[in-house]
mmCIF file of C-alpha atoms and ligand atoms in Angstrom:
data_model
loop_
_atom_site.group_PDB
_atom_site.id
_atom_site.type_symbol
_atom_site.label_atom_id
_atom_site.label_comp_id
_atom_site.label_asym_id
_atom_site.label_seq_id
_atom_site.Cartn_x
_atom_site.Cartn_y
_atom_site.Cartn_z
ATOM 1 C CA MET A 1 -0.401 44.907 16.847
ATOM 2 C CA THR A 2 -1.375 44.581 13.222
ATOM 3 C CA ILE A 3 0.883 46.675 10.770
ATOM 4 C CA SER A 4 -2.548 49.037 10.262
ATOM 5 C CA ASP A 5 -2.766 49.227 14.115
ATOM 6 C CA THR A 6 0.872 50.322 14.503
ATOM 7 C CA ALA A 7 0.461 52.954 11.929
ATOM 8 C CA VAL A 8 -2.313 54.439 13.385
ATOM 9 C CA ALA A 9 -0.570 54.700 16.861
ATOM 10 C CA SER A 10 2.397 56.299 15.445
ATOM 11 C CA GLN A 11 0.009 58.903 13.899
ATOM 12 C CA THR A 12 -1.679 59.754 17.034
ATOM 13 C CA GLY A 13 1.658 59.509 18.827
ATOM 14 C CA HIS A 14 3.296 62.333 15.773
ATOM 15 C CA PHE A 15 0.946 64.875 16.512
ATOM 16 C CA ILE A 16 1.274 64.608 20.172
ATOM 17 C CA ASP A 17 5.095 64.840 19.635
ATOM 18 C CA LEU A 18 4.450 68.103 17.541
ATOM 19 C CA GLU A 19 2.574 69.844 20.106
ATOM 20 C CA GLU A 20 5.099 68.582 22.954
ATOM 21 C CA ARG A 21 8.149 69.398 21.134
ATOM 22 C CA PHE A 22 7.231 73.351 19.204
ATOM 23 C CA GLY A 23 4.282 74.319 21.761
ATOM 24 C CA ALA A 24 4.709 75.685 25.177
ATOM 25 C CA HIS A 25 3.597 73.329 27.820
ATOM 26 C CA ASN A 26 0.709 75.309 29.541
ATOM 27 C CA TYR A 27 -1.448 72.505 28.967
ATOM 28 C CA HIS A 28 -1.366 68.541 29.931
ATOM 29 C CA PRO A 29 -4.243 67.092 27.579
ATOM 30 C CA LEU A 30 -5.358 63.557 27.789
ATOM 31 C CA GLU A 31 -3.581 61.399 25.284
ATOM 32 C CA VAL A 32 -6.553 61.958 22.352
ATOM 33 C CA VAL A 33 -5.602 63.660 19.116
ATOM 34 C CA LEU A 34 -9.206 64.825 17.761
ATOM 35 C CA THR A 35 -9.862 65.702 14.290
ATOM 36 C CA ARG A 36 -13.464 65.773 13.253
ATOM 37 C CA GLY A 37 -16.809 66.793 15.381
ATOM 38 C CA ALA A 38 -20.681 66.450 14.761
ATOM 39 C CA GLY A 39 -23.156 67.427 17.471
ATOM 40 C CA PRO A 40 -21.955 65.982 21.112
ATOM 41 C CA TRP A 41 -19.401 63.463 18.795
ATOM 42 C CA VAL A 42 -15.929 64.043 18.182
ATOM 43 C CA TYR A 43 -13.633 61.505 16.597
ATOM 44 C CA ASP A 44 -9.745 61.132 16.471
ATOM 45 C CA VAL A 45 -7.341 60.256 14.187
ATOM 46 C CA ASP A 46 -7.749 56.851 14.582
ATOM 47 C CA GLY A 47 -11.566 57.208 13.817
ATOM 48 C CA LYS A 48 -12.476 56.298 17.398
ATOM 49 C CA ARG A 49 -15.476 58.211 18.362
ATOM 50 C CA TYR A 50 -15.868 59.930 21.425
ATOM 51 C CA LEU A 51 -18.908 62.026 23.364
ATOM 52 C CA ASP A 52 -17.686 65.200 24.191
ATOM 53 C CA CYS A 53 -18.725 65.783 27.954
ATOM 54 C CA LEU A 54 -16.590 68.705 28.215
ATOM 55 C CA SER A 55 -17.957 70.705 25.062
ATOM 56 C CA ALA A 56 -14.300 72.822 24.766
ATOM 57 C CA TYR A 57 -15.455 74.053 28.528
ATOM 58 C CA SER A 58 -19.137 74.655 27.465
ATOM 59 C CA ALA A 59 -18.148 76.937 24.579
ATOM 60 C CA VAL A 60 -20.054 74.185 22.304
ATOM 61 C CA ASN A 61 -22.892 74.152 23.475
ATOM 62 C CA GLN A 62 -24.668 73.925 20.138
ATOM 63 C CA GLY A 63 -22.949 70.925 19.612
ATOM 64 C CA HIS A 64 -19.863 70.530 17.236
ATOM 65 C CA CYS A 65 -19.678 72.323 13.701
ATOM 66 C CA HIS A 66 -23.428 73.174 13.854
ATOM 67 C CA PRO A 67 -24.693 73.397 10.124
ATOM 68 C CA ARG A 68 -26.563 76.471 10.793
ATOM 69 C CA ILE A 69 -23.460 78.518 12.366
ATOM 70 C CA LEU A 70 -21.283 77.180 10.006
ATOM 71 C CA ALA A 71 -23.505 78.452 7.276
ATOM 72 C CA ALA A 72 -23.531 81.649 8.814
ATOM 73 C CA MET A 73 -19.962 81.623 9.332
ATOM 74 C CA VAL A 74 -19.265 80.635 5.709
ATOM 75 C CA GLU A 75 -21.447 83.159 4.120
ATOM 76 C CA GLN A 76 -20.104 86.009 6.021
ATOM 77 C CA ALA A 77 -16.515 85.154 5.372
ATOM 78 C CA GLN A 78 -16.901 85.550 1.765
ATOM 79 C CA ARG A 79 -18.593 89.006 2.244
ATOM 80 C CA LEU A 80 -16.700 90.812 5.116
ATOM 81 C CA THR A 81 -14.525 89.723 8.171
ATOM 82 C CA LEU A 82 -12.784 92.489 9.967
ATOM 83 C CA THR A 83 -13.264 96.163 9.887
ATOM 84 C CA SER A 84 -11.920 97.545 13.021
ATOM 85 C CA ARG A 85 -14.428 99.727 15.135
ATOM 86 C CA ALA A 86 -13.065 102.520 13.175
ATOM 87 C CA PHE A 87 -15.850 102.338 10.857
ATOM 88 C CA TYR A 88 -19.432 100.742 11.213
ATOM 89 C CA ASN A 89 -20.372 97.370 9.818
ATOM 90 C CA ASP A 90 -23.647 96.026 8.987
ATOM 91 C CA GLN A 91 -23.384 92.867 11.366
ATOM 92 C CA LEU A 92 -22.637 94.400 14.922
ATOM 93 C CA GLY A 93 -25.977 96.350 15.354
ATOM 94 C CA LEU A 94 -28.003 93.295 14.371
ATOM 95 C CA PHE A 95 -25.974 91.292 16.963
ATOM 96 C CA TYR A 96 -26.612 94.102 19.227
ATOM 97 C CA GLN A 97 -30.352 93.914 18.794
ATOM 98 C CA ASP A 98 -30.234 90.096 18.834
ATOM 99 C CA LEU A 99 -28.329 89.671 22.287
ATOM 100 C CA CYS A 100 -30.458 92.460 24.126
ATOM 101 C CA GLU A 101 -33.575 90.987 22.897
ATOM 102 C CA PHE A 102 -32.186 87.506 24.186
ATOM 103 C CA SER A 103 -30.838 88.974 27.505
ATOM 104 C CA GLY A 104 -33.248 91.733 28.449
ATOM 105 C CA TYR A 105 -30.302 93.883 28.710
ATOM 106 C CA PRO A 106 -30.510 97.480 26.714
ATOM 107 C CA MET A 107 -26.506 97.757 25.925
ATOM 108 C CA ALA A 108 -23.959 95.616 25.251
ATOM 109 C CA LEU A 109 -20.017 95.744 24.663
ATOM 110 C CA PRO A 110 -18.574 93.351 22.063
ATOM 111 C CA MET A 111 -15.213 91.405 23.341
ATOM 112 C CA ASN A 112 -13.468 88.203 21.959
ATOM 113 C CA SER A 113 -12.105 85.924 24.734
ATOM 114 C CA GLY A 114 -13.951 85.824 28.001
ATOM 115 C CA ALA A 115 -10.741 86.752 30.203
ATOM 116 C CA GLU A 116 -11.467 90.072 28.184
ATOM 117 C CA ALA A 117 -14.921 90.840 28.866
ATOM 118 C CA VAL A 118 -14.003 90.256 32.421
ATOM 119 C CA GLU A 119 -11.778 92.674 32.199
ATOM 120 C CA THR A 120 -14.072 95.159 30.570
ATOM 121 C CA ALA A 121 -16.534 94.596 33.354
ATOM 122 C CA VAL A 122 -13.813 95.160 36.154
ATOM 123 C CA LYS A 123 -13.062 98.074 34.292
ATOM 124 C CA ALA A 124 -16.738 99.551 33.788
ATOM 125 C CA ALA A 125 -17.013 98.870 37.454
ATOM 126 C CA ARG A 126 -14.261 100.922 38.546
ATOM 127 C CA LYS A 127 -15.011 104.195 36.407
ATOM 128 C CA TRP A 128 -18.454 103.695 37.570
ATOM 129 C CA GLY A 129 -17.444 103.775 41.129
ATOM 130 C CA TYR A 130 -15.354 107.000 40.332
ATOM 131 C CA THR A 131 -17.645 108.857 38.480
ATOM 132 C CA VAL A 132 -21.045 107.664 39.432
ATOM 133 C CA LYS A 133 -20.781 106.461 42.890
ATOM 134 C CA GLY A 134 -18.241 108.897 44.066
ATOM 135 C CA VAL A 135 -15.457 106.580 45.000
ATOM 136 C CA PRO A 136 -12.107 108.404 45.974
ATOM 137 C CA ALA A 137 -9.618 108.355 42.698
ATOM 138 C CA ASP A 138 -8.002 104.655 42.907
ATOM 139 C CA LYS A 139 -9.410 103.475 46.124
ATOM 140 C CA ALA A 140 -12.017 101.114 44.114
ATOM 141 C CA GLU A 141 -12.771 97.844 45.723
ATOM 142 C CA ILE A 142 -14.295 94.659 43.823
ATOM 143 C CA ILE A 143 -15.451 92.026 46.166
ATOM 144 C CA VAL A 144 -14.551 88.272 44.747
ATOM 145 C CA CYS A 145 -15.139 84.723 45.741
ATOM 146 C CA ALA A 146 -12.707 82.307 47.080
ATOM 147 C CA GLY A 147 -12.667 79.362 44.091
ATOM 148 C CA ASN A 148 -13.425 81.572 41.502
ATOM 149 C CA PHE A 149 -12.259 81.221 37.825
ATOM 150 C CA HIS A 150 -12.495 84.241 35.808
ATOM 151 C CA GLY A 151 -9.730 83.549 33.468
ATOM 152 C CA ARG A 152 -5.848 84.415 32.848
ATOM 153 C CA THR A 153 -4.679 88.049 32.579
ATOM 154 C CA THR A 154 -2.370 89.170 34.766
ATOM 155 C CA THR A 155 -5.199 91.033 36.769
ATOM 156 C CA ILE A 156 -7.687 88.219 36.491
ATOM 157 C CA VAL A 157 -4.895 86.008 38.411
ATOM 158 C CA SER A 158 -4.606 88.634 40.780
ATOM 159 C CA PHE A 159 -7.859 87.704 42.697
ATOM 160 C CA SER A 160 -7.756 84.161 41.854
ATOM 161 C CA THR A 161 -7.285 81.906 44.874
ATOM 162 C CA GLU A 162 -5.657 78.819 43.127
ATOM 163 C CA PRO A 163 -1.709 79.912 44.096
ATOM 164 C CA GLN A 164 -0.507 78.308 40.949
ATOM 165 C CA TYR A 165 -2.413 80.593 38.933
ATOM 166 C CA ARG A 166 -0.742 83.666 40.856
ATOM 167 C CA GLU A 167 2.426 82.614 41.688
ATOM 168 C CA GLY A 168 5.354 83.712 39.987
ATOM 169 C CA PHE A 169 3.179 86.513 37.604
ATOM 170 C CA GLY A 170 3.258 89.239 40.462
ATOM 171 C CA PRO A 171 3.352 92.182 40.535
ATOM 172 C CA LEU A 172 -0.112 91.612 41.378
ATOM 173 C CA THR A 173 -3.105 94.200 40.743
ATOM 174 C CA PRO A 174 -4.264 95.339 43.823
ATOM 175 C CA GLY A 175 -8.358 96.372 44.745
ATOM 176 C CA PHE A 176 -9.901 92.978 45.150
ATOM 177 C CA VAL A 177 -11.290 91.457 48.244
ATOM 178 C CA VAL A 178 -11.710 87.668 48.559
ATOM 179 C CA VAL A 179 -14.611 86.363 50.641
ATOM 180 C CA PRO A 180 -15.801 82.534 50.847
ATOM 181 C CA TYR A 181 -18.386 81.620 47.725
ATOM 182 C CA GLY A 182 -22.114 81.259 49.091
ATOM 183 C CA ASP A 183 -21.760 83.144 52.295
ATOM 184 C CA VAL A 184 -23.881 86.019 52.573
ATOM 185 C CA ALA A 185 -22.832 87.550 55.656
ATOM 186 C CA ALA A 186 -19.196 87.149 54.654
ATOM 187 C CA LEU A 187 -20.125 89.467 51.638
ATOM 188 C CA GLU A 188 -22.123 91.834 53.744
ATOM 189 C CA ALA A 189 -19.032 92.225 56.074
ATOM 190 C CA ALA A 190 -16.723 92.592 53.181
ATOM 191 C CA ILE A 191 -18.618 95.740 51.692
ATOM 192 C CA THR A 192 -17.273 99.109 52.545
ATOM 193 C CA SER A 193 -18.042 102.747 51.164
ATOM 194 C CA ASN A 194 -15.121 101.968 48.327
ATOM 195 C CA THR A 195 -16.658 98.839 47.246
ATOM 196 C CA VAL A 196 -17.912 98.637 43.649
ATOM 197 C CA ALA A 197 -19.054 95.864 42.309
ATOM 198 C CA PHE A 198 -19.189 91.994 43.404
ATOM 199 C CA LEU A 199 -17.779 89.537 41.305
ATOM 200 C CA PHE A 200 -19.432 86.093 41.347
ATOM 201 C CA GLU A 201 -19.951 83.157 39.083
ATOM 202 C CA PRO A 202 -23.624 81.711 39.813
ATOM 203 C CA ILE A 203 -22.098 78.053 39.761
ATOM 204 C CA GLN A 204 -18.277 77.989 40.063
ATOM 205 C CA GLY A 205 -17.417 75.702 36.932
ATOM 206 C CA GLU A 206 -13.515 75.413 37.102
ATOM 207 C CA GLY A 207 -13.977 75.387 40.799
ATOM 208 C CA GLY A 208 -15.303 72.072 41.049
ATOM 209 C CA VAL A 209 -19.135 72.536 39.917
ATOM 210 C CA ASN A 210 -19.802 74.407 43.281
ATOM 211 C CA VAL A 211 -23.499 75.484 43.968
ATOM 212 C CA PRO A 212 -24.064 77.796 46.140
ATOM 213 C CA PRO A 213 -27.052 77.262 48.844
ATOM 214 C CA PRO A 214 -30.158 78.393 47.935
ATOM 215 C CA GLY A 215 -30.964 81.976 47.809
ATOM 216 C CA TYR A 216 -27.439 83.245 47.610
ATOM 217 C CA LEU A 217 -27.791 85.139 44.297
ATOM 218 C CA THR A 218 -31.019 86.763 45.642
ATOM 219 C CA ALA A 219 -29.470 87.739 48.790
ATOM 220 C CA ALA A 220 -26.140 88.839 47.426
ATOM 221 C CA ALA A 221 -28.542 90.945 44.600
ATOM 222 C CA GLU A 222 -30.229 92.626 47.848
ATOM 223 C CA LEU A 223 -27.086 93.446 49.682
ATOM 224 C CA CYS A 224 -25.911 95.022 46.287
ATOM 225 C CA ARG A 225 -28.928 97.233 46.070
ATOM 226 C CA ARG A 226 -29.008 98.506 49.655
ATOM 227 C CA TYR A 227 -25.142 99.441 49.571
ATOM 228 C CA ASP A 228 -24.988 100.695 45.776
ATOM 229 C CA VAL A 229 -22.654 97.769 44.441
ATOM 230 C CA LEU A 230 -22.929 96.549 41.024
ATOM 231 C CA LEU A 231 -23.552 93.010 41.122
ATOM 232 C CA MET A 232 -21.657 91.351 38.238
ATOM 233 C CA ALA A 233 -22.312 87.943 37.346
ATOM 234 C CA ASP A 234 -19.568 85.969 35.099
ATOM 235 C CA GLU A 235 -22.137 83.647 33.030
ATOM 236 C CA ILE A 236 -19.174 82.472 30.676
ATOM 237 C CA GLN A 237 -19.407 79.168 31.962
ATOM 238 C CA THR A 238 -23.189 78.601 33.088
ATOM 239 C CA GLY A 239 -25.191 81.366 30.452
ATOM 240 C CA LEU A 240 -26.797 80.578 27.248
ATOM 241 C CA GLY A 241 -28.246 77.619 28.396
ATOM 242 C CA ARG A 242 -25.868 75.468 30.203
ATOM 243 C CA THR A 243 -27.484 74.956 33.266
ATOM 244 C CA GLY A 244 -31.107 74.596 32.061
ATOM 245 C CA ARG A 245 -31.866 78.079 32.088
ATOM 246 C CA ARG A 246 -31.168 80.952 29.878
ATOM 247 C CA PHE A 247 -28.547 82.158 32.613
ATOM 248 C CA ALA A 248 -28.378 80.143 35.870
ATOM 249 C CA CYS A 249 -29.382 83.489 37.664
ATOM 250 C CA ASP A 250 -32.709 82.964 36.016
ATOM 251 C CA TYR A 251 -32.879 80.233 38.831
ATOM 252 C CA GLU A 252 -33.506 82.950 41.240
ATOM 253 C CA ASP A 253 -35.357 85.351 39.129
ATOM 254 C CA VAL A 254 -31.916 87.966 39.600
ATOM 255 C CA ARG A 255 -31.038 90.289 37.018
ATOM 256 C CA PRO A 256 -27.185 91.151 37.431
ATOM 257 C CA ASP A 257 -26.244 95.016 37.275
ATOM 258 C CA VAL A 258 -23.442 93.375 34.736
ATOM 259 C CA MET A 259 -23.716 90.209 32.650
ATOM 260 C CA ILE A 260 -20.831 88.626 31.441
ATOM 261 C CA LEU A 261 -20.988 86.100 28.432
ATOM 262 C CA GLY A 262 -18.485 84.364 26.187
ATOM 263 C CA LYS A 263 -17.833 80.701 25.067
ATOM 264 C CA ALA A 264 -21.357 79.427 23.413
ATOM 265 C CA LEU A 265 -21.798 82.974 22.314
ATOM 266 C CA SER A 266 -20.571 81.780 19.333
ATOM 267 C CA GLY A 267 -21.419 78.169 19.389
ATOM 268 C CA GLY A 268 -17.529 77.060 19.428
ATOM 269 C CA PHE A 269 -16.589 78.763 15.996
ATOM 270 C CA TYR A 270 -14.951 81.968 16.902
ATOM 271 C CA PRO A 271 -14.199 83.822 20.060
ATOM 272 C CA VAL A 272 -16.950 86.250 20.824
ATOM 273 C CA SER A 273 -18.057 87.291 24.371
ATOM 274 C CA ALA A 274 -19.984 90.512 25.357
ATOM 275 C CA VAL A 275 -20.565 92.623 28.784
ATOM 276 C CA LEU A 276 -24.253 93.387 29.047
ATOM 277 C CA SER A 277 -25.444 96.007 31.304
ATOM 278 C CA ASP A 278 -27.461 99.218 31.297
ATOM 279 C CA PRO A 279 -26.473 102.747 29.967
ATOM 280 C CA GLU A 280 -25.754 104.045 33.484
ATOM 281 C CA VAL A 281 -23.087 101.313 33.619
ATOM 282 C CA LEU A 282 -21.810 100.881 30.394
ATOM 283 C CA GLY A 283 -22.226 104.808 29.381
ATOM 284 C CA VAL A 284 -19.137 105.160 31.594
ATOM 285 C CA PHE A 285 -17.300 104.261 28.343
ATOM 286 C CA LYS A 286 -16.611 107.082 26.097
ATOM 287 C CA PRO A 287 -14.851 106.922 22.787
ATOM 288 C CA GLY A 288 -10.905 105.842 23.424
ATOM 289 C CA ASP A 289 -11.483 104.571 26.894
ATOM 290 C CA HIS A 290 -11.337 100.806 25.809
ATOM 291 C CA GLY A 291 -11.607 98.681 22.700
ATOM 292 C CA SER A 292 -10.215 95.903 20.812
ATOM 293 C CA THR A 293 -9.392 95.301 17.154
ATOM 294 C CA PHE A 294 -11.275 92.238 16.879
ATOM 295 C CA GLY A 295 -14.179 92.757 19.033
ATOM 296 C CA GLY A 296 -17.866 93.075 17.341
ATOM 297 C CA ASN A 297 -16.123 92.285 14.194
ATOM 298 C CA PRO A 298 -18.713 91.346 11.470
ATOM 299 C CA LEU A 299 -17.764 87.600 11.625
ATOM 300 C CA GLY A 300 -17.834 87.381 14.982
ATOM 301 C CA ALA A 301 -21.209 89.123 14.918
ATOM 302 C CA ALA A 302 -22.726 86.881 12.253
ATOM 303 C CA VAL A 303 -21.574 84.072 13.859
ATOM 304 C CA ALA A 304 -22.953 84.867 17.251
ATOM 305 C CA ARG A 305 -26.175 85.586 15.804
ATOM 306 C CA ALA A 306 -26.650 81.893 14.348
ATOM 307 C CA ALA A 307 -25.510 80.881 17.793
ATOM 308 C CA LEU A 308 -27.939 82.442 19.697
ATOM 309 C CA ALA A 309 -30.745 81.597 17.178
ATOM 310 C CA VAL A 310 -29.941 77.666 17.457
ATOM 311 C CA LEU A 311 -30.297 78.069 21.099
ATOM 312 C CA ARG A 312 -33.367 79.388 21.243
ATOM 313 C CA GLU A 313 -34.983 77.854 18.115
ATOM 314 C CA GLU A 314 -33.649 74.475 18.484
ATOM 315 C CA GLY A 315 -34.896 74.381 22.155
ATOM 316 C CA LEU A 316 -31.486 73.720 23.714
ATOM 317 C CA ILE A 317 -31.972 75.080 26.609
ATOM 318 C CA GLU A 318 -35.036 73.125 27.360
ATOM 319 C CA ASN A 319 -33.407 70.281 26.463
ATOM 320 C CA ALA A 320 -30.316 71.133 28.984
ATOM 321 C CA ALA A 321 -32.896 71.006 31.708
ATOM 322 C CA VAL A 322 -34.597 67.796 30.908
ATOM 323 C CA GLN A 323 -31.289 65.764 29.768
ATOM 324 C CA GLY A 324 -29.561 67.321 32.660
ATOM 325 C CA ALA A 325 -32.173 66.220 35.145
ATOM 326 C CA TYR A 326 -32.098 62.601 33.768
ATOM 327 C CA PHE A 327 -28.115 62.589 33.572
ATOM 328 C CA ARG A 328 -27.761 63.938 37.446
ATOM 329 C CA GLU A 329 -30.485 61.198 38.757
ATOM 330 C CA GLN A 330 -29.030 58.358 36.745
ATOM 331 C CA LEU A 331 -25.124 59.373 38.266
ATOM 332 C CA MET A 332 -26.661 59.906 41.912
ATOM 333 C CA ALA A 333 -28.561 56.564 41.495
ATOM 334 C CA MET A 334 -24.570 54.664 40.380
ATOM 335 C CA ARG A 335 -23.651 53.434 43.702
ATOM 336 C CA SER A 336 -20.035 53.641 43.394
ATOM 337 C CA ARG A 337 -18.045 53.617 46.360
ATOM 338 C CA HIS A 338 -15.958 56.470 44.830
ATOM 339 C CA VAL A 339 -18.380 58.879 44.399
ATOM 340 C CA ARG A 340 -19.065 61.330 47.336
ATOM 341 C CA GLU A 341 -21.384 63.587 45.769
ATOM 342 C CA VAL A 342 -22.998 64.750 42.468
ATOM 343 C CA ARG A 343 -23.567 68.458 42.065
ATOM 344 C CA GLY A 344 -24.743 70.863 39.338
ATOM 345 C CA LYS A 345 -27.741 72.208 37.411
ATOM 346 C CA GLY A 346 -28.873 71.378 33.804
ATOM 347 C CA LEU A 347 -25.954 69.877 31.919
ATOM 348 C CA LEU A 348 -23.153 71.189 33.868
ATOM 349 C CA ILE A 349 -22.430 68.478 36.465
ATOM 350 C CA GLY A 350 -20.045 67.370 38.828
ATOM 351 C CA VAL A 351 -19.119 64.031 40.135
ATOM 352 C CA ASP A 352 -16.995 64.545 42.950
ATOM 353 C CA LEU A 353 -15.150 61.658 44.360
ATOM 354 C CA HIS A 354 -13.764 60.609 47.431
ATOM 355 C CA PRO A 355 -10.390 61.661 48.229
ATOM 356 C CA GLU A 356 -9.080 57.935 48.713
ATOM 357 C CA ALA A 357 -9.865 57.221 45.221
ATOM 358 C CA GLY A 358 -7.093 58.795 43.799
ATOM 359 C CA GLY A 359 -7.777 61.775 41.818
ATOM 360 C CA ALA A 360 -10.214 62.097 38.924
ATOM 361 C CA ARG A 361 -7.785 61.894 35.852
ATOM 362 C CA ARG A 362 -7.472 58.396 35.927
ATOM 363 C CA PHE A 363 -10.938 58.011 35.879
ATOM 364 C CA CYS A 364 -10.858 60.804 32.996
ATOM 365 C CA ASN A 365 -8.393 58.390 31.157
ATOM 366 C CA ALA A 366 -10.297 55.055 31.742
ATOM 367 C CA LEU A 367 -13.277 57.447 30.203
ATOM 368 C CA ALA A 368 -11.584 58.330 27.407
ATOM 369 C CA GLY A 369 -10.958 54.559 26.678
ATOM 370 C CA GLN A 370 -14.326 53.986 27.052
ATOM 371 C CA GLY A 371 -15.032 56.701 24.388
ATOM 372 C CA ILE A 372 -16.173 59.247 27.119
ATOM 373 C CA LEU A 373 -14.360 62.727 27.308
ATOM 374 C CA ALA A 374 -14.216 64.608 30.190
ATOM 375 C CA LYS A 375 -11.938 66.924 32.159
ATOM 376 C CA ASP A 376 -11.037 66.338 35.696
ATOM 377 C CA THR A 377 -11.295 69.570 37.752
ATOM 378 C CA HIS A 378 -9.596 70.589 41.199
ATOM 379 C CA GLY A 379 -8.275 66.988 41.350
ATOM 380 C CA THR A 380 -11.151 65.340 42.556
ATOM 381 C CA VAL A 381 -14.196 66.385 40.243
ATOM 382 C CA ILE A 382 -14.863 64.752 36.876
ATOM 383 C CA ARG A 383 -16.890 67.764 34.987
ATOM 384 C CA LEU A 384 -19.638 66.294 33.205
ATOM 385 C CA ALA A 385 -21.205 69.041 30.439
ATOM 386 C CA PRO A 386 -21.817 67.321 27.259
ATOM 387 C CA PRO A 387 -22.944 69.835 24.331
ATOM 388 C CA LEU A 388 -27.104 70.687 24.991
ATOM 389 C CA VAL A 389 -27.745 68.759 21.760
ATOM 390 C CA VAL A 390 -27.096 65.545 23.450
ATOM 391 C CA THR A 391 -30.113 63.036 23.569
ATOM 392 C CA ARG A 392 -31.494 60.492 26.191
ATOM 393 C CA ASP A 393 -29.779 57.726 23.819
ATOM 394 C CA ASP A 394 -26.505 59.261 24.129
ATOM 395 C CA LEU A 395 -26.578 59.655 27.684
ATOM 396 C CA ASP A 396 -27.833 55.760 28.160
ATOM 397 C CA TRP A 397 -25.010 54.607 25.941
ATOM 398 C CA ALA A 398 -22.687 57.209 28.250
ATOM 399 C CA LEU A 399 -24.064 56.136 31.543
ATOM 400 C CA ALA A 400 -23.367 52.375 31.034
ATOM 401 C CA ARG A 401 -19.346 53.084 30.251
ATOM 402 C CA ILE A 402 -19.254 55.611 33.310
ATOM 403 C CA ALA A 403 -21.045 53.008 35.185
ATOM 404 C CA SER A 404 -18.042 50.468 34.617
ATOM 405 C CA ALA A 405 -15.069 53.334 34.696
ATOM 406 C CA LEU A 406 -16.304 54.016 38.246
ATOM 407 C CA VAL A 407 -16.593 50.750 39.655
HETATM 408 C C1 PLP B 1 -13.741 80.200 30.634
HETATM 409 C C2 PLP B 1 -14.070 81.008 31.732
HETATM 410 C C3 PLP B 1 -13.420 82.497 31.514
HETATM 411 C C4 PLP B 1 -12.362 83.132 30.571
HETATM 412 O O1 PLP B 1 -12.752 82.632 29.511
HETATM 413 P P1 PLP B 1 -11.618 82.605 28.401
HETATM 414 O O2 PLP B 1 -12.388 82.670 26.990
HETATM 415 O O3 PLP B 1 -10.794 81.627 28.536
HETATM 416 O O4 PLP B 1 -10.429 83.875 28.327
HETATM 417 C C5 PLP B 1 -13.679 83.365 32.293
HETATM 418 N N1 PLP B 1 -14.804 82.568 33.255
HETATM 419 C C6 PLP B 1 -15.372 81.823 33.502
HETATM 420 C C7 PLP B 1 -16.486 81.385 34.436
HETATM 421 C C8 PLP B 1 -14.872 80.631 32.431
HETATM 422 O O5 PLP B 1 -15.460 79.581 32.587
#
């Protein structure tokens, strides 16, 4: 090692040490310390460049530090950042208008994190059940899927099927029924007169990029209509172009009664989430029923408007479809003895490894060494989900490195 290498190595170590020393240990990051990003690329404190194949779990679909979103953020930050919803502001209405136009829903409720939006949807469904459907008080049931990921609040982990997410955090919130993912018959069998909603991900991201059988969304929508149950799609990870369509539900032309968005809604600049639905559902909220100090603030609204405009005007959804098809095709053609299956749609891709391969994390470490940042999920799956601005050249660069890491 030269002297400058030593200095650089200790700098990386220094930042890791600070996080480990003063931070709660609720994450186990790869040992990379990032300092800068542009488009699909990020740079560590040593100046090494990586292709970001996680995109902050699909929050930076528009690419890192997108100049147009940045400009909107800076401009708004200099004028007005937070009013609370005790007053109107001149950005929120414009955000509603853009979001409703983009999504085709007539009404929206803004929050910040994804988990807050899921909580909002759960509350809306319950109150809709009591006030519209006529479910007896405190009897509402919401059906969810095994392998789900909807966030980390106490209520949301109550219906997780991942033991680590629940254990030690009880007493858990009742009122949730779990069915196998992708199983229409199990869904129908679980519906009772007290069922108010079916909450699902059109592709399970954290669960390992699980794609349900074709026709599942259509059949679920049909059942929900027949039994007067709200179809609630959590598209926090799959929505906003990630799968090559506006929403993953668009693949089956299914319009959920409730659409939950987050992550890329702000292009990674600022937490913005939202619940979209019809007045019949969101209209159950009366002043005082629900809220958030930061939800719908003018800074978030301005950022989200720019983030939506970038998705649409820069053709990112189409690019996700084209590059995603290419990336998956090339990954499938990659004859590695470790790879069991390549799954996904658009640029949400899971490379599922054989159990004997020794887990996905060691490959993610190897990929980081080669300049590709990816995250293992569910032990054996490497998730590859670069920002939607990624080009074919970027992917070819990555494919050569993935091939050598997977031998
Ligand atoms: C990330 C995610 C959430 C939670 O969002 P946070 O912003 O982390 O609270 C919920 N649902 C899905 C499908 C997600 O991917």
